[in-house]
Amino acid sequence: MNQMQNLYREVIMDHYSHPRNKGLTGNGKQNHLRNPSCGDDITIELEIKDGKVNHVHHDGHGCSICCSSASVMSEVLTGKTIEEAKEIIHSYFQMIKGEEIQNEDILEEALVYQGVAQFPARTKCATIAWKAAEDLLGDQHEEK
Ligand code: ZN
């Protein structure tokens, strides 16, 4: 394992052990998704205000990849506009699929999941929280 992978692993384990923005507030729209093959069960709550992602909360349980990525996502998406958040999520999905992405800077800390592309069995774990957020943002757009 090289140094970079080590660092990525540490970030993932830190978010798993100390999840940020965990616990639902009831102040936003919620989306609940499950990944039966791994036992991941997660709810994402988005609070949108003035066209921006004001707060992201998550709750549930699952593997380290799933739970940590919900925590990382909650930090990365907070404060972004709806369009920015959609672009970040889109790039994240490309990265997980192992596709080349042009604007990897926008992924911020979520870049630590780039290694998941080498483990197809874990891609669902890494994307479930992001899929839940994408659905919520999609709803948001239609209401405009
Ligand atoms: Zn999982």
Tab-separated table of N, CA and C and ligand atoms in Angstrom:
chain	number	residue	atom	x	y	z
A	1	MET	N	0.846	-1.204	0.000
A	1	MET	CA	0.000	0.000	0.000
A	1	MET	C	0.878	1.250	0.000
A	2	ASN	N	0.691	2.104	-0.977
A	2	ASN	CA	1.520	3.314	-1.000
A	2	ASN	C	0.971	4.378	-0.042
A	3	GLN	N	1.729	5.467	0.067
A	3	GLN	CA	1.405	6.485	1.063
A	3	GLN	C	0.046	7.126	0.831
A	4	MET	N	-0.253	7.355	-0.451
A	4	MET	CA	-1.514	7.993	-0.790
A	4	MET	C	-2.688	7.114	-0.379
A	5	GLN	N	-2.585	5.828	-0.708
A	5	GLN	CA	-3.668	4.911	-0.351
A	5	GLN	C	-3.843	4.827	1.161
A	6	ASN	N	-2.709	4.920	1.857
A	6	ASN	CA	-2.747	4.915	3.307
A	6	ASN	C	-3.514	6.107	3.850
A	7	LEU	N	-3.231	7.263	3.266
A	7	LEU	CA	-3.902	8.491	3.673
A	7	LEU	C	-5.404	8.375	3.400
A	8	TYR	N	-5.751	7.880	2.217
A	8	TYR	CA	-7.155	7.721	1.855
A	8	TYR	C	-7.861	6.820	2.864
A	9	ARG	N	-7.200	5.718	3.207
A	9	ARG	CA	-7.762	4.764	4.148
A	9	ARG	C	-8.018	5.422	5.500
A	10	GLU	N	-7.065	6.254	5.914
A	10	GLU	CA	-7.211	6.941	7.200
A	10	GLU	C	-8.406	7.886	7.188
A	11	VAL	N	-8.571	8.606	6.090
A	11	VAL	CA	-9.696	9.540	5.984
A	11	VAL	C	-11.014	8.761	6.067
A	12	ILE	N	-11.079	7.643	5.336
A	12	ILE	CA	-12.296	6.830	5.323
A	12	ILE	C	-12.599	6.291	6.724
A	13	MET	N	-11.590	5.779	7.400
A	13	MET	CA	-11.816	5.220	8.732
A	13	MET	C	-12.176	6.307	9.742
A	14	ASP	N	-11.623	7.507	9.551
A	14	ASP	CA	-11.949	8.608	10.442
A	14	ASP	C	-13.420	9.001	10.297
A	15	HIS	N	-13.897	9.071	9.063
A	15	HIS	CA	-15.309	9.430	8.854
A	15	HIS	C	-16.235	8.309	9.323
A	16	TYR	N	-15.751	7.078	9.242
A	16	TYR	CA	-16.562	5.952	9.704
A	16	TYR	C	-16.676	5.974	11.237
A	17	SER	N	-15.569	6.240	11.895
A	17	SER	CA	-15.556	6.259	13.364
A	17	SER	C	-16.205	7.511	13.932
A	18	HIS	N	-16.040	8.625	13.223
A	18	HIS	CA	-16.574	9.902	13.717
A	18	HIS	C	-17.386	10.559	12.615
A	19	PRO	N	-18.546	10.019	12.294
A	19	PRO	CA	-19.315	10.582	11.168
A	19	PRO	C	-19.751	12.023	11.427
A	20	ARG	N	-19.596	12.851	10.383
A	20	ARG	CA	-20.044	14.249	10.469
A	20	ARG	C	-21.505	14.314	10.026
A	21	ASN	N	-22.233	15.229	10.655
A	21	ASN	CA	-23.632	15.496	10.263
A	21	ASN	C	-24.519	14.257	10.341
A	22	LYS	N	-24.243	13.382	11.292
A	22	LYS	CA	-25.070	12.189	11.434
A	22	LYS	C	-26.285	12.488	12.297
A	23	GLY	N	-27.404	11.923	11.919
A	23	GLY	CA	-28.652	12.138	12.652
A	23	GLY	C	-29.558	13.057	11.865
A	24	LEU	N	-30.828	12.667	11.734
A	24	LEU	CA	-31.762	13.451	10.927
A	24	LEU	C	-32.417	14.532	11.772
A	25	THR	N	-32.708	15.659	11.147
A	25	THR	CA	-33.282	16.778	11.888
A	25	THR	C	-34.773	16.943	11.606
A	26	GLY	N	-35.255	16.372	10.497
A	26	GLY	CA	-36.649	16.561	10.118
A	26	GLY	C	-36.879	17.882	9.402
A	27	ASN	N	-35.828	18.632	9.148
A	27	ASN	CA	-35.965	19.942	8.504
A	27	ASN	C	-35.789	19.917	6.993
A	28	GLY	N	-35.510	18.744	6.457
A	28	GLY	CA	-35.270	18.680	5.017
A	28	GLY	C	-36.008	17.517	4.387
A	29	LYS	N	-35.772	17.362	3.094
A	29	LYS	CA	-36.360	16.231	2.373
A	29	LYS	C	-35.490	15.005	2.589
A	30	GLN	N	-36.130	13.870	2.787
A	30	GLN	CA	-35.371	12.657	3.075
A	30	GLN	C	-35.542	11.608	1.985
A	31	ASN	N	-34.517	10.834	1.825
A	31	ASN	CA	-34.549	9.727	0.879
A	31	ASN	C	-33.841	8.536	1.512
A	32	HIS	N	-34.546	7.413	1.529
A	32	HIS	CA	-34.037	6.216	2.186
A	32	HIS	C	-33.690	5.177	1.126
A	33	LEU	N	-32.454	4.700	1.112
A	33	LEU	CA	-32.051	3.682	0.146
A	33	LEU	C	-31.372	2.523	0.860
A	34	ARG	N	-31.519	1.332	0.276
A	34	ARG	CA	-30.900	0.147	0.851
A	34	ARG	C	-30.089	-0.592	-0.206
A	35	ASN	N	-29.061	-1.244	0.279
A	35	ASN	CA	-28.222	-2.082	-0.577
A	35	ASN	C	-28.201	-3.468	0.060
A	36	PRO	N	-29.172	-4.306	-0.318
A	36	PRO	CA	-29.341	-5.589	0.377
A	36	PRO	C	-28.111	-6.491	0.289
A	37	SER	N	-27.334	-6.363	-0.777
A	37	SER	CA	-26.205	-7.268	-0.946
A	37	SER	C	-25.138	-7.047	0.126
A	38	CYS	N	-25.144	-5.865	0.736
A	38	CYS	CA	-24.122	-5.587	1.755
A	38	CYS	C	-24.752	-5.291	3.110
A	39	GLY	N	-26.069	-4.984	3.122
A	39	GLY	CA	-26.719	-4.632	4.381
A	39	GLY	C	-26.694	-3.141	4.662
A	40	ASP	N	-26.263	-2.359	3.688
A	40	ASP	CA	-26.263	-0.907	3.862
A	40	ASP	C	-27.703	-0.390	3.846
A	41	ASP	N	-27.985	0.489	4.774
A	41	ASP	CA	-29.330	1.035	4.925
A	41	ASP	C	-29.151	2.482	5.350
A	42	ILE	N	-29.469	3.396	4.457
A	42	ILE	CA	-29.086	4.776	4.747
A	42	ILE	C	-30.170	5.770	4.326
A	43	THR	N	-30.316	6.801	5.128
A	43	THR	CA	-31.241	7.887	4.809
A	43	THR	C	-30.445	9.175	4.709
A	44	ILE	N	-30.688	9.891	3.623
A	44	ILE	CA	-30.034	11.183	3.413
A	44	ILE	C	-31.101	12.264	3.537
A	45	GLU	N	-30.763	13.328	4.217
A	45	GLU	CA	-31.685	14.454	4.368
A	45	GLU	C	-31.007	15.718	3.852
A	46	LEU	N	-31.655	16.359	2.898
A	46	LEU	CA	-31.103	17.590	2.319
A	46	LEU	C	-31.993	18.766	2.688
A	47	GLU	N	-31.374	19.807	3.183
A	47	GLU	CA	-32.078	21.066	3.404
A	47	GLU	C	-31.600	22.039	2.339
A	48	ILE	N	-32.524	22.439	1.490
A	48	ILE	CA	-32.195	23.376	0.412
A	48	ILE	C	-32.773	24.741	0.768
A	49	LYS	N	-31.944	25.746	0.654
A	49	LYS	CA	-32.429	27.097	0.925
A	49	LYS	C	-31.822	28.048	-0.097
A	50	ASP	N	-32.650	28.873	-0.713
A	50	ASP	CA	-32.197	29.853	-1.710
A	50	ASP	C	-31.325	29.222	-2.788
A	51	GLY	N	-31.736	28.044	-3.260
A	51	GLY	CA	-31.005	27.396	-4.352
A	51	GLY	C	-29.696	26.758	-3.942
A	52	LYS	N	-29.460	26.697	-2.635
A	52	LYS	CA	-28.210	26.104	-2.154
A	52	LYS	C	-28.477	24.948	-1.197
A	53	VAL	N	-27.500	24.061	-1.136
A	53	VAL	CA	-27.566	22.969	-0.168
A	53	VAL	C	-27.121	23.536	1.177
A	54	ASN	N	-28.100	23.751	2.028
A	54	ASN	CA	-27.828	24.416	3.298
A	54	ASN	C	-27.276	23.446	4.342
A	55	HIS	N	-27.904	22.286	4.410
A	55	HIS	CA	-27.443	21.248	5.344
A	55	HIS	C	-27.628	19.876	4.707
A	56	VAL	N	-26.729	18.970	5.024
A	56	VAL	CA	-26.885	17.573	4.630
A	56	VAL	C	-26.754	16.739	5.895
A	57	HIS	N	-27.751	15.915	6.153
A	57	HIS	CA	-27.652	14.983	7.270
A	57	HIS	C	-27.859	13.567	6.757
A	58	HIS	N	-27.381	12.614	7.527
A	58	HIS	CA	-27.530	11.218	7.129
A	58	HIS	C	-27.700	10.371	8.381
A	59	ASP	N	-28.347	9.237	8.181
A	59	ASP	CA	-28.483	8.297	9.290
A	59	ASP	C	-28.604	6.902	8.706
A	60	GLY	N	-28.364	5.918	9.528
A	60	GLY	CA	-28.469	4.552	9.056
A	60	GLY	C	-27.265	3.740	9.470
A	61	HIS	N	-27.145	2.591	8.832
A	61	HIS	CA	-26.014	1.734	9.173
A	61	HIS	C	-25.565	0.974	7.937
A	62	GLY	N	-24.357	0.469	8.008
A	62	GLY	CA	-23.817	-0.261	6.873
A	62	GLY	C	-22.322	-0.419	7.036
A	63	CYS	N	-21.682	-0.712	5.925
A	63	CYS	CA	-20.240	-0.963	5.968
A	63	CYS	C	-19.474	0.361	6.040
A	64	SER	N	-18.176	0.258	6.231
A	64	SER	CA	-17.347	1.457	6.395
A	64	SER	C	-17.372	2.337	5.156
A	65	ILE	N	-17.407	1.720	3.973
A	65	ILE	CA	-17.408	2.509	2.733
A	65	ILE	C	-18.705	3.312	2.616
A	66	CYS	N	-19.807	2.654	2.884
A	66	CYS	CA	-21.115	3.296	2.776
A	66	CYS	C	-21.273	4.430	3.785
A	67	CYS	N	-21.019	4.137	5.055
A	67	CYS	CA	-21.252	5.126	6.113
A	67	CYS	C	-20.271	6.296	6.022
A	68	SER	N	-19.027	5.989	5.728
A	68	SER	CA	-18.043	7.065	5.649
A	68	SER	C	-18.325	7.956	4.446
A	69	SER	N	-18.764	7.353	3.335
A	69	SER	CA	-18.993	8.179	2.148
A	69	SER	C	-20.190	9.109	2.349
A	70	ALA	N	-21.159	8.693	3.166
A	70	ALA	CA	-22.278	9.589	3.489
A	70	ALA	C	-21.769	10.781	4.287
A	71	SER	N	-20.860	10.522	5.196
A	71	SER	CA	-20.284	11.582	6.019
A	71	SER	C	-19.446	12.549	5.173
A	72	VAL	N	-18.595	11.992	4.325
A	72	VAL	CA	-17.766	12.821	3.435
A	72	VAL	C	-18.662	13.654	2.527
A	73	MET	N	-19.692	13.007	1.961
A	73	MET	CA	-20.603	13.709	1.056
A	73	MET	C	-21.287	14.870	1.768
A	74	SER	N	-21.688	14.654	3.016
A	74	SER	CA	-22.401	15.707	3.744
A	74	SER	C	-21.539	16.961	3.857
A	75	GLU	N	-20.235	16.774	3.963
A	75	GLU	CA	-19.347	17.933	4.038
A	75	GLU	C	-19.101	18.548	2.668
A	76	VAL	N	-18.917	17.692	1.680
A	76	VAL	CA	-18.572	18.193	0.342
A	76	VAL	C	-19.745	18.975	-0.276
A	77	LEU	N	-20.971	18.508	-0.068
A	77	LEU	CA	-22.120	19.143	-0.736
A	77	LEU	C	-22.646	20.381	-0.010
A	78	THR	N	-22.342	20.520	1.263
A	78	THR	CA	-22.873	21.649	2.028
A	78	THR	C	-22.343	22.976	1.481
A	79	GLY	N	-23.265	23.906	1.261
A	79	GLY	CA	-22.885	25.231	0.783
A	79	GLY	C	-22.837	25.355	-0.729
A	80	LYS	N	-22.993	24.235	-1.423
A	80	LYS	CA	-22.957	24.269	-2.880
A	80	LYS	C	-24.343	24.621	-3.441
A	81	THR	N	-24.354	25.190	-4.649
A	81	THR	CA	-25.629	25.392	-5.315
A	81	THR	C	-26.131	24.032	-5.803
A	82	ILE	N	-27.394	23.978	-6.165
A	82	ILE	CA	-27.970	22.721	-6.644
A	82	ILE	C	-27.215	22.229	-7.876
A	83	GLU	N	-26.911	23.146	-8.792
A	83	GLU	CA	-26.193	22.760	-10.009
A	83	GLU	C	-24.793	22.250	-9.692
A	84	GLU	N	-24.093	22.938	-8.784
A	84	GLU	CA	-22.749	22.499	-8.386
A	84	GLU	C	-22.813	21.110	-7.746
A	85	ALA	N	-23.794	20.923	-6.887
A	85	ALA	CA	-23.920	19.641	-6.183
A	85	ALA	C	-24.165	18.514	-7.182
A	86	LYS	N	-25.004	18.799	-8.186
A	86	LYS	CA	-25.284	17.777	-9.209
A	86	LYS	C	-24.020	17.435	-9.998
A	87	GLU	N	-23.229	18.452	-10.287
A	87	GLU	CA	-22.005	18.234	-11.046
A	87	GLU	C	-21.012	17.396	-10.223
A	88	ILE	N	-20.921	17.707	-8.942
A	88	ILE	CA	-20.024	16.945	-8.056
A	88	ILE	C	-20.454	15.478	-8.014
A	89	ILE	N	-21.764	15.260	-7.855
A	89	ILE	CA	-22.270	13.884	-7.768
A	89	ILE	C	-21.993	13.140	-9.078
A	90	HIS	N	-22.206	13.826	-10.195
A	90	HIS	CA	-21.967	13.215	-11.497
A	90	HIS	C	-20.493	12.803	-11.639
A	91	SER	N	-19.599	13.702	-11.260
A	91	SER	CA	-18.159	13.403	-11.352
A	91	SER	C	-17.776	12.263	-10.411
A	92	TYR	N	-18.406	12.241	-9.256
A	92	TYR	CA	-18.133	11.177	-8.288
A	92	TYR	C	-18.509	9.816	-8.874
A	93	PHE	N	-19.678	9.741	-9.517
A	93	PHE	CA	-20.112	8.477	-10.134
A	93	PHE	C	-19.127	8.053	-11.232
A	94	GLN	N	-18.651	9.025	-12.000
A	94	GLN	CA	-17.660	8.717	-13.053
A	94	GLN	C	-16.390	8.148	-12.440
A	95	MET	N	-15.949	8.774	-11.346
A	95	MET	CA	-14.728	8.316	-10.681
A	95	MET	C	-14.896	6.885	-10.168
A	96	ILE	N	-16.053	6.608	-9.576
A	96	ILE	CA	-16.291	5.273	-9.015
A	96	ILE	C	-16.338	4.221	-10.130
A	97	LYS	N	-16.805	4.647	-11.306
A	97	LYS	CA	-16.849	3.717	-12.441
A	97	LYS	C	-15.474	3.559	-13.077
A	98	GLY	N	-14.518	4.341	-12.609
A	98	GLY	CA	-13.165	4.237	-13.142
A	98	GLY	C	-12.966	5.060	-14.402
A	99	GLU	N	-13.928	5.945	-14.673
A	99	GLU	CA	-13.792	6.809	-15.846
A	99	GLU	C	-12.903	7.994	-15.511
A	100	GLU	N	-12.300	8.527	-16.533
A	100	GLU	CA	-11.455	9.695	-16.319
A	100	GLU	C	-12.338	10.923	-16.102
A	101	ILE	N	-11.983	11.729	-15.110
A	101	ILE	CA	-12.767	12.948	-14.890
A	101	ILE	C	-11.877	14.170	-15.052
A	102	GLN	N	-12.480	15.225	-15.640
A	102	GLN	CA	-11.720	16.431	-15.970
A	102	GLN	C	-11.514	17.320	-14.758
A	103	ASN	N	-12.523	17.372	-13.919
A	103	ASN	CA	-12.530	18.367	-12.847
A	103	ASN	C	-12.500	17.698	-11.475
A	104	GLU	N	-11.473	16.918	-11.227
A	104	GLU	CA	-11.480	16.145	-9.988
A	104	GLU	C	-11.354	17.024	-8.747
A	105	ASP	N	-10.913	18.275	-8.907
A	105	ASP	CA	-10.795	19.167	-7.756
A	105	ASP	C	-12.133	19.380	-7.051
A	106	ILE	N	-13.219	19.387	-7.822
A	106	ILE	CA	-14.508	19.684	-7.214
A	106	ILE	C	-14.948	18.574	-6.257
A	107	LEU	N	-14.323	17.430	-6.366
A	107	LEU	CA	-14.708	16.319	-5.487
A	107	LEU	C	-14.157	16.469	-4.073
A	108	GLU	N	-13.184	17.348	-3.913
A	108	GLU	CA	-12.589	17.590	-2.601
A	108	GLU	C	-12.241	16.268	-1.902
A	109	GLU	N	-12.713	16.115	-0.679
A	109	GLU	CA	-12.305	14.943	0.101
A	109	GLU	C	-12.858	13.631	-0.466
A	110	ALA	N	-13.893	13.715	-1.288
A	110	ALA	CA	-14.487	12.499	-1.860
A	110	ALA	C	-13.519	11.770	-2.787
A	111	LEU	N	-12.432	12.431	-3.159
A	111	LEU	CA	-11.411	11.773	-3.988
A	111	LEU	C	-10.831	10.526	-3.321
A	112	VAL	N	-10.974	10.431	-2.012
A	112	VAL	CA	-10.400	9.265	-1.316
A	112	VAL	C	-11.058	7.955	-1.758
A	113	TYR	N	-12.216	8.059	-2.444
A	113	TYR	CA	-12.902	6.824	-2.880
A	113	TYR	C	-12.496	6.371	-4.278
A	114	GLN	N	-11.501	7.026	-4.864
A	114	GLN	CA	-11.147	6.659	-6.246
A	114	GLN	C	-10.682	5.205	-6.348
A	115	GLY	N	-10.133	4.664	-5.262
A	115	GLY	CA	-9.669	3.276	-5.286
A	115	GLY	C	-10.799	2.269	-5.398
A	116	VAL	N	-12.021	2.699	-5.071
A	116	VAL	CA	-13.176	1.799	-5.120
A	116	VAL	C	-13.404	1.270	-6.541
A	117	ALA	N	-12.975	2.046	-7.538
A	117	ALA	CA	-13.143	1.622	-8.929
A	117	ALA	C	-12.502	0.262	-9.191
A	118	GLN	N	-11.512	-0.076	-8.392
A	118	GLN	CA	-10.848	-1.377	-8.567
A	118	GLN	C	-11.603	-2.527	-7.904
A	119	PHE	N	-12.653	-2.194	-7.174
A	119	PHE	CA	-13.424	-3.224	-6.465
A	119	PHE	C	-14.905	-3.120	-6.835
A	120	PRO	N	-15.272	-3.662	-7.991
A	120	PRO	CA	-16.647	-3.490	-8.484
A	120	PRO	C	-17.703	-3.921	-7.464
A	121	ALA	N	-17.388	-4.879	-6.621
A	121	ALA	CA	-18.369	-5.335	-5.642
A	121	ALA	C	-18.702	-4.253	-4.619
A	122	ARG	N	-17.820	-3.263	-4.479
A	122	ARG	CA	-18.055	-2.225	-3.473
A	122	ARG	C	-18.620	-0.932	-4.053
A	123	THR	N	-18.823	-0.886	-5.363
A	123	THR	CA	-19.242	0.388	-5.934
A	123	THR	C	-20.620	0.810	-5.418
A	124	LYS	N	-21.490	-0.153	-5.183
A	124	LYS	CA	-22.808	0.194	-4.641
A	124	LYS	C	-22.682	0.838	-3.273
A	125	CYS	N	-21.781	0.306	-2.466
A	125	CYS	CA	-21.548	0.839	-1.121
A	125	CYS	C	-21.110	2.298	-1.194
A	126	ALA	N	-20.257	2.577	-2.160
A	126	ALA	CA	-19.666	3.915	-2.264
A	126	ALA	C	-20.628	4.922	-2.878
A	127	THR	N	-21.663	4.436	-3.575
A	127	THR	CA	-22.533	5.372	-4.287
A	127	THR	C	-23.934	5.502	-3.688
A	128	ILE	N	-24.300	4.652	-2.746
A	128	ILE	CA	-25.696	4.644	-2.277
A	128	ILE	C	-26.106	5.994	-1.670
A	129	ALA	N	-25.252	6.574	-0.845
A	129	ALA	CA	-25.590	7.861	-0.224
A	129	ALA	C	-25.689	8.956	-1.291
A	130	TRP	N	-24.794	8.874	-2.259
A	130	TRP	CA	-24.744	9.880	-3.326
A	130	TRP	C	-25.947	9.754	-4.249
A	131	LYS	N	-26.379	8.511	-4.475
A	131	LYS	CA	-27.568	8.273	-5.285
A	131	LYS	C	-28.788	8.871	-4.586
A	132	ALA	N	-28.853	8.672	-3.278
A	132	ALA	CA	-29.978	9.217	-2.501
A	132	ALA	C	-30.008	10.738	-2.606
A	133	ALA	N	-28.851	11.360	-2.541
A	133	ALA	CA	-28.773	12.823	-2.648
A	133	ALA	C	-29.137	13.285	-4.054
A	134	GLU	N	-28.677	12.530	-5.053
A	134	GLU	CA	-28.980	12.890	-6.437
A	134	GLU	C	-30.485	12.894	-6.677
A	135	ASP	N	-31.157	11.872	-6.156
A	135	ASP	CA	-32.618	11.814	-6.299
A	135	ASP	C	-33.279	13.038	-5.667
A	136	LEU	N	-32.815	13.411	-4.485
A	136	LEU	CA	-33.399	14.562	-3.785
A	136	LEU	C	-33.161	15.855	-4.562
A	137	LEU	N	-31.982	16.001	-5.138
A	137	LEU	CA	-31.676	17.198	-5.922
A	137	LEU	C	-32.506	17.223	-7.204
A	138	GLY	N	-32.766	16.042	-7.756
A	138	GLY	CA	-33.590	15.951	-8.949
A	138	GLY	C	-34.993	16.478	-8.682
A	139	ASP	N	-35.548	16.068	-7.554
A	139	ASP	CA	-36.874	16.535	-7.146
A	139	ASP	C	-36.882	18.052	-7.044
A	140	GLN	N	-35.806	18.550	-6.453
A	140	GLN	CA	-35.667	19.966	-6.207
A	140	GLN	C	-35.761	20.750	-7.506
A	141	HIS	N	-35.105	20.233	-8.536
A	141	HIS	CA	-35.063	20.918	-9.814
A	141	HIS	C	-36.461	21.038	-10.424
A	142	GLU	N	-37.222	19.956	-10.311
A	142	GLU	CA	-38.550	19.933	-10.919
A	142	GLU	C	-39.486	20.962	-10.276
A	143	GLU	N	-39.218	21.276	-9.010
A	143	GLU	CA	-40.098	22.209	-8.312
A	143	GLU	C	-39.863	23.658	-8.694
A	144	LYS	N	-38.734	23.923	-9.306
A	144	LYS	CA	-38.391	25.314	-9.616
A	144	LYS	C	-39.381	25.965	-10.556
B	1	ZN	ZN	-21.605	-1.672	1.924
